mmCIF file of C-alpha atoms and ligand atoms in Angstrom:
data_model
loop_
_atom_site.group_PDB
_atom_site.id
_atom_site.type_symbol
_atom_site.label_atom_id
_atom_site.label_comp_id
_atom_site.label_asym_id
_atom_site.label_seq_id
_atom_site.Cartn_x
_atom_site.Cartn_y
_atom_site.Cartn_z
ATOM 1 C CA MET A 1 -12.712 -24.850 22.249
ATOM 2 C CA SER A 2 -15.021 -22.666 20.102
ATOM 3 C CA LYS A 3 -16.309 -23.517 16.650
ATOM 4 C CA HIS A 4 -13.708 -22.571 14.036
ATOM 5 C CA ILE A 5 -14.590 -19.337 12.193
ATOM 6 C CA PRO A 6 -12.406 -16.985 10.096
ATOM 7 C CA ILE A 7 -10.526 -14.099 11.710
ATOM 8 C CA SER A 8 -9.177 -10.826 10.322
ATOM 9 C CA PHE A 9 -6.921 -8.102 11.711
ATOM 10 C CA GLU A 10 -6.939 -4.328 11.511
ATOM 11 C CA PHE A 11 -3.826 -2.098 11.447
ATOM 12 C CA PHE A 12 -3.504 1.661 11.232
ATOM 13 C CA PRO A 13 -0.771 3.216 9.037
ATOM 14 C CA THR A 14 2.296 4.160 11.042
ATOM 15 C CA LYS A 15 3.790 7.674 11.166
ATOM 16 C CA THR A 16 7.495 6.845 11.482
ATOM 17 C CA ASP A 17 10.029 4.480 9.920
ATOM 18 C CA VAL A 18 10.537 2.844 13.316
ATOM 19 C CA GLY A 19 6.788 2.258 13.593
ATOM 20 C CA ALA A 20 6.708 0.805 10.083
ATOM 21 C CA GLU A 21 9.513 -1.649 10.950
ATOM 22 C CA LYS A 22 7.685 -2.720 14.112
ATOM 23 C CA LEU A 23 4.492 -3.253 12.145
ATOM 24 C CA LYS A 24 6.307 -5.603 9.757
ATOM 25 C CA VAL A 25 7.158 -7.813 12.739
ATOM 26 C CA VAL A 26 3.582 -7.710 14.054
ATOM 27 C CA HIS A 27 2.326 -8.581 10.571
ATOM 28 C CA GLN A 28 4.631 -11.622 10.401
ATOM 29 C CA GLU A 29 3.593 -12.784 13.862
ATOM 30 C CA LEU A 30 -0.135 -12.411 13.224
ATOM 31 C CA GLN A 31 0.241 -13.981 9.800
ATOM 32 C CA GLN A 32 1.027 -17.254 11.585
ATOM 33 C CA LEU A 33 -2.548 -17.308 12.938
ATOM 34 C CA ASN A 34 -3.811 -17.706 9.377
ATOM 35 C CA PRO A 35 -6.157 -14.689 9.066
ATOM 36 C CA GLU A 36 -8.563 -14.262 6.174
ATOM 37 C CA PHE A 37 -7.239 -10.698 5.581
ATOM 38 C CA PHE A 38 -5.497 -7.683 7.141
ATOM 39 C CA SER A 39 -7.211 -4.328 6.810
ATOM 40 C CA ILE A 40 -5.433 -0.952 6.946
ATOM 41 C CA THR A 41 -7.292 2.159 8.079
ATOM 42 C CA TYR A 42 -7.478 5.448 6.158
ATOM 43 C CA GLY A 43 -7.625 8.994 7.553
ATOM 44 C CA ALA A 44 -10.814 10.815 6.567
ATOM 45 C CA GLY A 45 -10.383 13.482 3.896
ATOM 46 C CA GLY A 46 -7.347 11.563 2.574
ATOM 47 C CA SER A 47 -5.124 12.512 5.514
ATOM 48 C CA THR A 48 -3.291 9.139 5.468
ATOM 49 C CA ARG A 49 -3.640 8.518 1.738
ATOM 50 C CA GLU A 50 0.115 8.002 1.151
ATOM 51 C CA ARG A 51 0.720 6.104 4.380
ATOM 52 C CA THR A 52 -2.229 3.751 3.875
ATOM 53 C CA LEU A 53 -1.047 3.088 0.326
ATOM 54 C CA ALA A 54 2.537 2.475 1.552
ATOM 55 C CA ALA A 55 1.304 -0.075 4.116
ATOM 56 C CA ILE A 56 -0.866 -1.778 1.489
ATOM 57 C CA ASN A 57 2.140 -1.999 -0.863
ATOM 58 C CA GLU A 58 4.294 -3.357 1.952
ATOM 59 C CA PHE A 59 1.950 -6.192 2.920
ATOM 60 C CA ASN A 60 0.288 -6.940 -0.414
ATOM 61 C CA GLY A 61 1.325 -10.356 -1.715
ATOM 62 C CA LYS A 62 2.905 -11.391 1.609
ATOM 63 C CA GLY A 63 0.556 -14.007 2.986
ATOM 64 C CA ALA A 64 -3.078 -13.133 3.719
ATOM 65 C CA PRO A 65 -4.732 -10.569 1.390
ATOM 66 C CA VAL A 66 -4.797 -6.914 2.441
ATOM 67 C CA ALA A 67 -7.864 -4.696 2.395
ATOM 68 C CA PRO A 68 -7.508 -0.906 2.378
ATOM 69 C CA HIS A 69 -10.105 1.186 4.191
ATOM 70 C CA LEU A 70 -11.366 4.077 2.078
ATOM 71 C CA SER A 71 -13.457 6.979 3.330
ATOM 72 C CA CYS A 72 -15.429 9.488 1.298
ATOM 73 C CA ILE A 73 -16.369 12.486 3.424
ATOM 74 C CA GLY A 74 -14.585 15.660 2.348
ATOM 75 C CA ASP A 75 -12.952 13.862 -0.585
ATOM 76 C CA ASP A 76 -13.792 13.940 -4.289
ATOM 77 C CA LYS A 77 -14.643 11.323 -6.874
ATOM 78 C CA GLY A 78 -11.460 11.971 -8.884
ATOM 79 C CA ARG A 79 -9.129 11.188 -5.980
ATOM 80 C CA ILE A 80 -11.201 8.208 -4.929
ATOM 81 C CA SER A 81 -11.253 6.718 -8.423
ATOM 82 C CA GLU A 82 -7.495 7.146 -8.652
ATOM 83 C CA LEU A 83 -7.068 5.040 -5.518
ATOM 84 C CA LEU A 84 -9.585 2.443 -6.719
ATOM 85 C CA ASP A 85 -7.644 2.085 -9.969
ATOM 86 C CA ILE A 86 -4.320 1.723 -8.151
ATOM 87 C CA TYR A 87 -5.764 -0.912 -5.836
ATOM 88 C CA GLN A 88 -7.292 -2.857 -8.704
ATOM 89 C CA SER A 89 -4.013 -2.697 -10.666
ATOM 90 C CA ILE A 90 -2.013 -4.212 -7.797
ATOM 91 C CA GLY A 91 -4.439 -7.067 -7.260
ATOM 92 C CA ILE A 92 -6.407 -5.819 -4.244
ATOM 93 C CA ASN A 93 -9.919 -7.203 -4.260
ATOM 94 C CA ARG A 94 -11.418 -6.178 -0.929
ATOM 95 C CA ILE A 95 -12.139 -2.641 0.325
ATOM 96 C CA VAL A 96 -13.603 -1.387 3.606
ATOM 97 C CA ALA A 97 -15.827 1.518 2.498
ATOM 98 C CA LEU A 98 -16.583 4.198 5.085
ATOM 99 C CA ARG A 99 -17.882 7.702 5.415
ATOM 100 C CA GLY A 100 -15.161 8.778 7.870
ATOM 101 C CA ASP A 101 -15.320 11.706 10.268
ATOM 102 C CA LEU A 102 -14.214 15.188 9.247
ATOM 103 C CA PRO A 103 -11.439 16.660 11.397
ATOM 104 C CA SER A 104 -12.908 19.453 13.543
ATOM 105 C CA GLY A 105 -12.868 22.764 11.691
ATOM 106 C CA GLN A 106 -12.997 21.177 8.234
ATOM 107 C CA VAL A 107 -16.183 22.018 6.365
ATOM 108 C CA GLY A 108 -17.730 20.608 3.185
ATOM 109 C CA LEU A 109 -18.914 17.037 3.002
ATOM 110 C CA GLY A 110 -17.533 16.499 -0.507
ATOM 111 C CA GLU A 111 -19.211 14.759 -3.426
ATOM 112 C CA LEU A 112 -19.998 11.593 -1.495
ATOM 113 C CA PRO A 113 -21.427 12.536 1.905
ATOM 114 C CA TYR A 114 -22.371 9.041 3.151
ATOM 115 C CA ALA A 115 -20.868 5.565 2.964
ATOM 116 C CA THR A 116 -23.854 4.474 0.834
ATOM 117 C CA ASP A 117 -22.757 7.036 -1.788
ATOM 118 C CA LEU A 118 -19.237 5.593 -1.705
ATOM 119 C CA VAL A 119 -20.471 2.008 -2.094
ATOM 120 C CA ARG A 120 -22.599 3.084 -5.067
ATOM 121 C CA PHE A 121 -19.653 4.971 -6.565
ATOM 122 C CA ILE A 122 -17.286 1.985 -6.195
ATOM 123 C CA ARG A 123 -19.831 -0.222 -7.973
ATOM 124 C CA GLU A 124 -20.255 2.363 -10.766
ATOM 125 C CA HIS A 125 -16.517 2.829 -11.164
ATOM 126 C CA SER A 126 -15.111 -0.667 -10.582
ATOM 127 C CA GLY A 127 -18.111 -2.929 -11.174
ATOM 128 C CA ASP A 128 -17.993 -6.116 -9.143
ATOM 129 C CA HIS A 129 -14.216 -6.184 -8.868
ATOM 130 C CA PHE A 130 -14.097 -5.416 -5.124
ATOM 131 C CA GLN A 131 -15.621 -7.252 -2.206
ATOM 132 C CA ILE A 132 -16.990 -4.266 -0.269
ATOM 133 C CA GLU A 133 -17.109 -4.279 3.532
ATOM 134 C CA VAL A 134 -18.984 -1.521 5.364
ATOM 135 C CA ALA A 135 -19.250 -0.426 9.006
ATOM 136 C CA ALA A 136 -22.037 -1.545 11.335
ATOM 137 C CA TYR A 137 -23.005 -0.220 14.780
ATOM 138 C CA PRO A 138 -24.840 -2.699 17.016
ATOM 139 C CA GLU A 139 -25.154 0.068 19.633
ATOM 140 C CA MET A 140 -26.129 2.694 17.026
ATOM 141 C CA HIS A 141 -23.870 5.178 15.248
ATOM 142 C CA PRO A 142 -23.268 8.077 17.692
ATOM 143 C CA GLN A 143 -24.673 10.699 15.274
ATOM 144 C CA SER A 144 -27.796 8.757 14.451
ATOM 145 C CA GLU A 145 -31.114 10.216 15.548
ATOM 146 C CA ASN A 146 -32.438 6.840 16.597
ATOM 147 C CA PHE A 147 -31.829 3.114 16.218
ATOM 148 C CA ASP A 148 -34.564 2.548 13.594
ATOM 149 C CA LEU A 149 -33.095 5.199 11.284
ATOM 150 C CA ASP A 150 -29.608 3.781 11.730
ATOM 151 C CA ILE A 151 -30.871 0.310 10.766
ATOM 152 C CA LYS A 152 -32.559 1.845 7.705
ATOM 153 C CA HIS A 153 -29.322 3.571 6.645
ATOM 154 C CA PHE A 154 -27.298 0.422 7.231
ATOM 155 C CA CYS A 155 -29.688 -1.556 5.018
ATOM 156 C CA GLU A 156 -29.366 1.108 2.297
ATOM 157 C CA LYS A 157 -25.587 0.535 2.344
ATOM 158 C CA ALA A 158 -26.060 -3.193 1.956
ATOM 159 C CA ASN A 159 -28.602 -2.709 -0.838
ATOM 160 C CA ALA A 160 -26.237 -0.295 -2.623
ATOM 161 C CA GLY A 161 -23.838 -3.198 -3.109
ATOM 162 C CA ALA A 162 -21.916 -3.942 0.104
ATOM 163 C CA ASN A 163 -21.029 -7.627 0.460
ATOM 164 C CA ALA A 164 -20.304 -7.748 4.185
ATOM 165 C CA ALA A 165 -19.892 -5.587 7.278
ATOM 166 C CA ILE A 166 -17.597 -5.183 10.274
ATOM 167 C CA THR A 167 -18.943 -3.735 13.500
ATOM 168 C CA GLN A 168 -17.718 -1.054 15.813
ATOM 169 C CA PHE A 169 -16.452 -2.712 19.004
ATOM 170 C CA PHE A 170 -18.981 -3.526 21.721
ATOM 171 C CA PHE A 171 -19.134 -5.588 24.902
ATOM 172 C CA ASN A 172 -22.794 -6.582 24.934
ATOM 173 C CA PRO A 173 -23.379 -9.594 22.664
ATOM 174 C CA ASP A 174 -27.167 -9.096 22.817
ATOM 175 C CA ALA A 175 -26.766 -5.758 21.022
ATOM 176 C CA TYR A 176 -25.068 -7.629 18.164
ATOM 177 C CA PHE A 177 -27.710 -10.368 17.995
ATOM 178 C CA TYR A 178 -30.529 -7.797 18.050
ATOM 179 C CA PHE A 179 -28.860 -5.809 15.256
ATOM 180 C CA ILE A 180 -28.638 -8.964 13.102
ATOM 181 C CA GLU A 181 -32.276 -9.782 13.812
ATOM 182 C CA ARG A 182 -33.345 -6.279 12.795
ATOM 183 C CA ILE A 183 -31.445 -6.159 9.506
ATOM 184 C CA GLN A 184 -32.606 -9.664 8.608
ATOM 185 C CA LYS A 185 -36.201 -8.512 9.137
ATOM 186 C CA GLU A 186 -35.458 -5.898 6.470
ATOM 187 C CA GLY A 187 -34.278 -8.654 4.144
ATOM 188 C CA VAL A 188 -30.552 -7.910 4.576
ATOM 189 C CA ASN A 189 -28.507 -11.052 5.028
ATOM 190 C CA ILE A 190 -24.912 -9.987 4.442
ATOM 191 C CA PRO A 191 -22.409 -11.418 6.947
ATOM 192 C CA VAL A 192 -21.638 -9.006 9.804
ATOM 193 C CA SER A 193 -18.317 -9.638 11.494
ATOM 194 C CA PRO A 194 -18.102 -8.430 15.117
ATOM 195 C CA GLY A 195 -15.211 -5.987 15.651
ATOM 196 C CA ILE A 196 -13.309 -7.085 18.744
ATOM 197 C CA MET A 197 -11.313 -4.625 20.856
ATOM 198 C CA PRO A 198 -8.937 -6.309 23.325
ATOM 199 C CA ILE A 199 -8.936 -4.728 26.794
ATOM 200 C CA THR A 200 -5.456 -3.890 28.082
ATOM 201 C CA ASN A 201 -5.635 -0.360 29.427
ATOM 202 C CA ALA A 202 -8.610 1.204 31.214
ATOM 203 C CA ASN A 203 -7.996 4.831 30.188
ATOM 204 C CA ASN A 204 -7.472 4.016 26.531
ATOM 205 C CA LEU A 205 -10.537 1.821 26.439
ATOM 206 C CA ILE A 206 -12.788 4.497 27.904
ATOM 207 C CA ARG A 207 -11.312 7.136 25.593
ATOM 208 C CA PHE A 208 -11.913 4.973 22.485
ATOM 209 C CA ALA A 209 -15.403 4.082 23.657
ATOM 210 C CA ASP A 210 -16.320 7.729 24.274
ATOM 211 C CA GLY A 211 -15.039 8.621 20.811
ATOM 212 C CA THR A 212 -17.007 5.926 19.026
ATOM 213 C CA GLY A 213 -20.233 5.746 21.010
ATOM 214 C CA ALA A 214 -19.465 2.194 22.197
ATOM 215 C CA GLU A 215 -20.779 1.395 25.651
ATOM 216 C CA VAL A 216 -18.428 0.058 28.309
ATOM 217 C CA PRO A 217 -20.766 -1.688 30.776
ATOM 218 C CA ARG A 218 -20.742 -0.383 34.344
ATOM 219 C CA TRP A 219 -19.434 -3.671 35.755
ATOM 220 C CA ILE A 220 -16.406 -3.547 33.435
ATOM 221 C CA ARG A 221 -15.678 0.135 34.195
ATOM 222 C CA LYS A 222 -15.975 -0.494 37.966
ATOM 223 C CA GLN A 223 -13.719 -3.532 37.892
ATOM 224 C CA LEU A 224 -11.093 -1.749 35.768
ATOM 225 C CA ALA A 225 -11.185 1.241 38.147
ATOM 226 C CA ALA A 226 -10.775 -1.085 41.144
ATOM 227 C CA TYR A 227 -7.541 -2.483 39.668
ATOM 228 C CA GLY A 228 -6.028 1.025 39.536
ATOM 229 C CA ASP A 229 -2.432 0.734 38.245
ATOM 230 C CA ASP A 230 -2.345 -3.056 38.494
ATOM 231 C CA THR A 231 -1.852 -3.679 34.772
ATOM 232 C CA THR A 232 -1.391 -7.430 35.213
ATOM 233 C CA SER A 233 -4.858 -7.777 36.740
ATOM 234 C CA ILE A 234 -6.382 -5.437 34.130
ATOM 235 C CA LYS A 235 -4.949 -7.546 31.314
ATOM 236 C CA ALA A 236 -6.043 -10.840 32.907
ATOM 237 C CA PHE A 237 -9.570 -9.508 33.520
ATOM 238 C CA GLY A 238 -9.737 -7.953 30.037
ATOM 239 C CA HIS A 239 -8.641 -11.210 28.457
ATOM 240 C CA GLU A 240 -11.307 -13.204 30.290
ATOM 241 C CA VAL A 241 -14.063 -10.705 29.400
ATOM 242 C CA ILE A 242 -13.169 -10.759 25.699
ATOM 243 C CA VAL A 243 -12.791 -14.541 25.520
ATOM 244 C CA LYS A 244 -16.289 -14.923 26.984
ATOM 245 C CA LEU A 245 -17.687 -12.278 24.617
ATOM 246 C CA CYS A 246 -16.157 -14.044 21.594
ATOM 247 C CA GLU A 247 -17.420 -17.431 22.765
ATOM 248 C CA ARG A 248 -20.978 -16.060 23.027
ATOM 249 C CA LEU A 249 -20.710 -14.442 19.611
ATOM 250 C CA ILE A 250 -19.384 -17.608 17.985
ATOM 251 C CA SER A 251 -21.940 -19.903 19.591
ATOM 252 C CA GLY A 252 -24.682 -17.434 18.589
ATOM 253 C CA GLY A 253 -23.661 -17.609 14.928
ATOM 254 C CA ALA A 254 -21.170 -14.766 14.261
ATOM 255 C CA PRO A 255 -19.694 -15.590 10.831
ATOM 256 C CA SER A 256 -16.142 -14.336 11.578
ATOM 257 C CA LEU A 257 -14.301 -12.028 14.011
ATOM 258 C CA HIS A 258 -12.349 -8.858 13.137
ATOM 259 C CA PHE A 259 -9.711 -7.807 15.684
ATOM 260 C CA TYR A 260 -8.684 -4.200 16.337
ATOM 261 C CA THR A 261 -5.030 -5.104 16.948
ATOM 262 C CA MET A 262 -3.820 -1.550 17.715
ATOM 263 C CA ASN A 263 -0.710 -2.596 15.743
ATOM 264 C CA THR A 264 0.434 -5.050 18.440
ATOM 265 C CA THR A 265 0.641 -8.845 18.402
ATOM 266 C CA ASN A 266 -0.502 -9.470 21.936
ATOM 267 C CA PRO A 267 -3.165 -9.572 23.337
ATOM 268 C CA THR A 268 -4.861 -10.415 20.011
ATOM 269 C CA ARG A 269 -2.692 -13.517 19.551
ATOM 270 C CA GLN A 270 -3.461 -14.804 23.054
ATOM 271 C CA LEU A 271 -7.197 -14.341 22.512
ATOM 272 C CA ILE A 272 -7.097 -16.262 19.249
ATOM 273 C CA LEU A 273 -5.018 -19.082 20.683
ATOM 274 C CA ASP A 274 -7.307 -19.445 23.698
ATOM 275 C CA LEU A 275 -10.372 -19.416 21.446
ATOM 276 C CA GLY A 276 -8.796 -22.106 19.281
ATOM 277 C CA LEU A 277 -9.198 -19.930 16.154
ATOM 278 C CA ALA A 278 -5.600 -19.992 14.856
HETATM 279 P P1 FAD B 301 -22.416 6.040 7.211
HETATM 280 O O1 FAD B 301 -22.849 4.664 6.937
HETATM 281 O O2 FAD B 301 -22.480 7.030 6.112
HETATM 282 O O3 FAD B 301 -23.277 6.555 8.445
HETATM 283 C C1 FAD B 301 -22.912 7.744 9.156
HETATM 284 C C2 FAD B 301 -24.130 8.337 9.833
HETATM 285 O O4 FAD B 301 -24.988 8.903 8.840
HETATM 286 C C3 FAD B 301 -24.997 7.326 10.586
HETATM 287 O O5 FAD B 301 -25.513 7.976 11.708
HETATM 288 C C4 FAD B 301 -26.096 6.973 9.592
HETATM 289 O O6 FAD B 301 -27.281 6.539 10.244
HETATM 290 C C5 FAD B 301 -26.283 8.318 8.904
HETATM 291 N N1 FAD B 301 -26.744 8.209 7.494
HETATM 292 C C6 FAD B 301 -26.358 7.310 6.567
HETATM 293 N N2 FAD B 301 -26.977 7.542 5.383
HETATM 294 C C7 FAD B 301 -27.752 8.651 5.561
HETATM 295 C C8 FAD B 301 -28.615 9.407 4.734
HETATM 296 N N3 FAD B 301 -28.815 9.065 3.455
HETATM 297 N N4 FAD B 301 -29.255 10.493 5.276
HETATM 298 C C9 FAD B 301 -29.065 10.835 6.565
HETATM 299 N N5 FAD B 301 -28.257 10.146 7.406
HETATM 300 C C10 FAD B 301 -27.611 9.076 6.919
HETATM 301 N N6 FAD B 301 -13.023 6.055 9.983
HETATM 302 C C11 FAD B 301 -12.002 6.542 9.252
HETATM 303 O O7 FAD B 301 -11.885 7.762 9.074
HETATM 304 N N7 FAD B 301 -11.069 5.698 8.682
HETATM 305 C C12 FAD B 301 -11.144 4.350 8.807
HETATM 306 O O8 FAD B 301 -10.294 3.622 8.291
HETATM 307 C C13 FAD B 301 -12.231 3.808 9.574
HETATM 308 N N8 FAD B 301 -12.383 2.469 9.706
HETATM 309 C C14 FAD B 301 -13.490 1.989 10.363
HETATM 310 C C15 FAD B 301 -13.698 0.608 10.403
HETATM 311 C C16 FAD B 301 -14.807 0.075 11.042
HETATM 312 C C17 FAD B 301 -15.015 -1.412 11.055
HETATM 313 C C18 FAD B 301 -15.736 0.940 11.685
HETATM 314 C C19 FAD B 301 -16.925 0.367 12.408
HETATM 315 C C20 FAD B 301 -15.547 2.321 11.646
HETATM 316 C C21 FAD B 301 -14.432 2.857 10.989
HETATM 317 N N9 FAD B 301 -14.232 4.231 10.882
HETATM 318 C C22 FAD B 301 -13.162 4.725 10.155
HETATM 319 C C23 FAD B 301 -15.128 5.170 11.553
HETATM 320 C C24 FAD B 301 -16.271 5.672 10.653
HETATM 321 O O9 FAD B 301 -15.751 6.359 9.548
HETATM 322 C C25 FAD B 301 -17.141 6.596 11.497
HETATM 323 O O10 FAD B 301 -17.801 5.868 12.487
HETATM 324 C C26 FAD B 301 -18.103 7.478 10.734
HETATM 325 O O11 FAD B 301 -18.683 8.391 11.682
HETATM 326 C C27 FAD B 301 -19.262 6.743 10.083
HETATM 327 O O12 FAD B 301 -18.853 5.997 9.029
HETATM 328 P P2 FAD B 301 -19.882 5.010 8.269
HETATM 329 O O13 FAD B 301 -19.153 4.453 7.156
HETATM 330 O O14 FAD B 301 -20.550 4.112 9.222
HETATM 331 O O15 FAD B 301 -20.946 6.125 7.766
#
């Protein structure tokens, strides 16, 4: 059994009433694992503003705290402050602050072009009310010119007032440990929670990884390809790979784990039970 560290779960806002009902069930099931918080993603440019808010209202006050994601690119300070005020008024005290990615075709970065600007703005507008989480990329943000610059920009976000960070998913624990070493050398000591993506479907995994710049190691790709349509073997292999990754991260000092649930209970629940983190 691994050392006991906190866990958190990420949902995305659903598009349909049926999806929303299903998510309520998933929320209840995952609630039983005693997470530190649930976070709810936000579409860049405000594209899921109402749906993110609806999900936050649905789950707020029911068990573990909820943390809305909030992105700044293509948005304006007025709309962002409105949301901050709503969140504060309903008792939310944690926000995941992001730049976001503009939908293709949309131009204009808005008043706050980078996550650092958003963190600064939240501090100006809401003081110390919110615990601010930001994004981290152990394998480098895909648009970054180089790793050193990405580390510099990450440290600027922390120094602007972020309290903690959650990483993009990754499968190489050494990338995470090296990232931590590098930011600590810059004097940044905020906790960085590894983002964990369960492996259940080879095509989806490779699609997500290509979209986010996360590297799927050759040995994982090859093994997934060898299983073809054998979903049982893919899930069993994926489970084993992620359990071992989490064990390495925990024994190496990761402060907590954040799970990309994809709005489903399993396989996240099975991972947490097998890691002894419930
Ligand atoms: P930033 O920290 O602003 O960095 C973006 C890029 O700009 C990096 O390459 C950085 O090195 C560079 N940069 C930063 N500052 C400067 C500067 N001053 N000058 C020049 N370059 C600079 N997206 C959503 O739309 N909604 C979500 O809910 C969402 N949730 C996420 C949750 C997590 C845990 C993670 C890891 C990502 C999430 N994303 C989400 C994706 C994220 O918005 C994208 O990865 C986006 O491309 C970068 O966001 P960021 O906050 O890391 O941006």
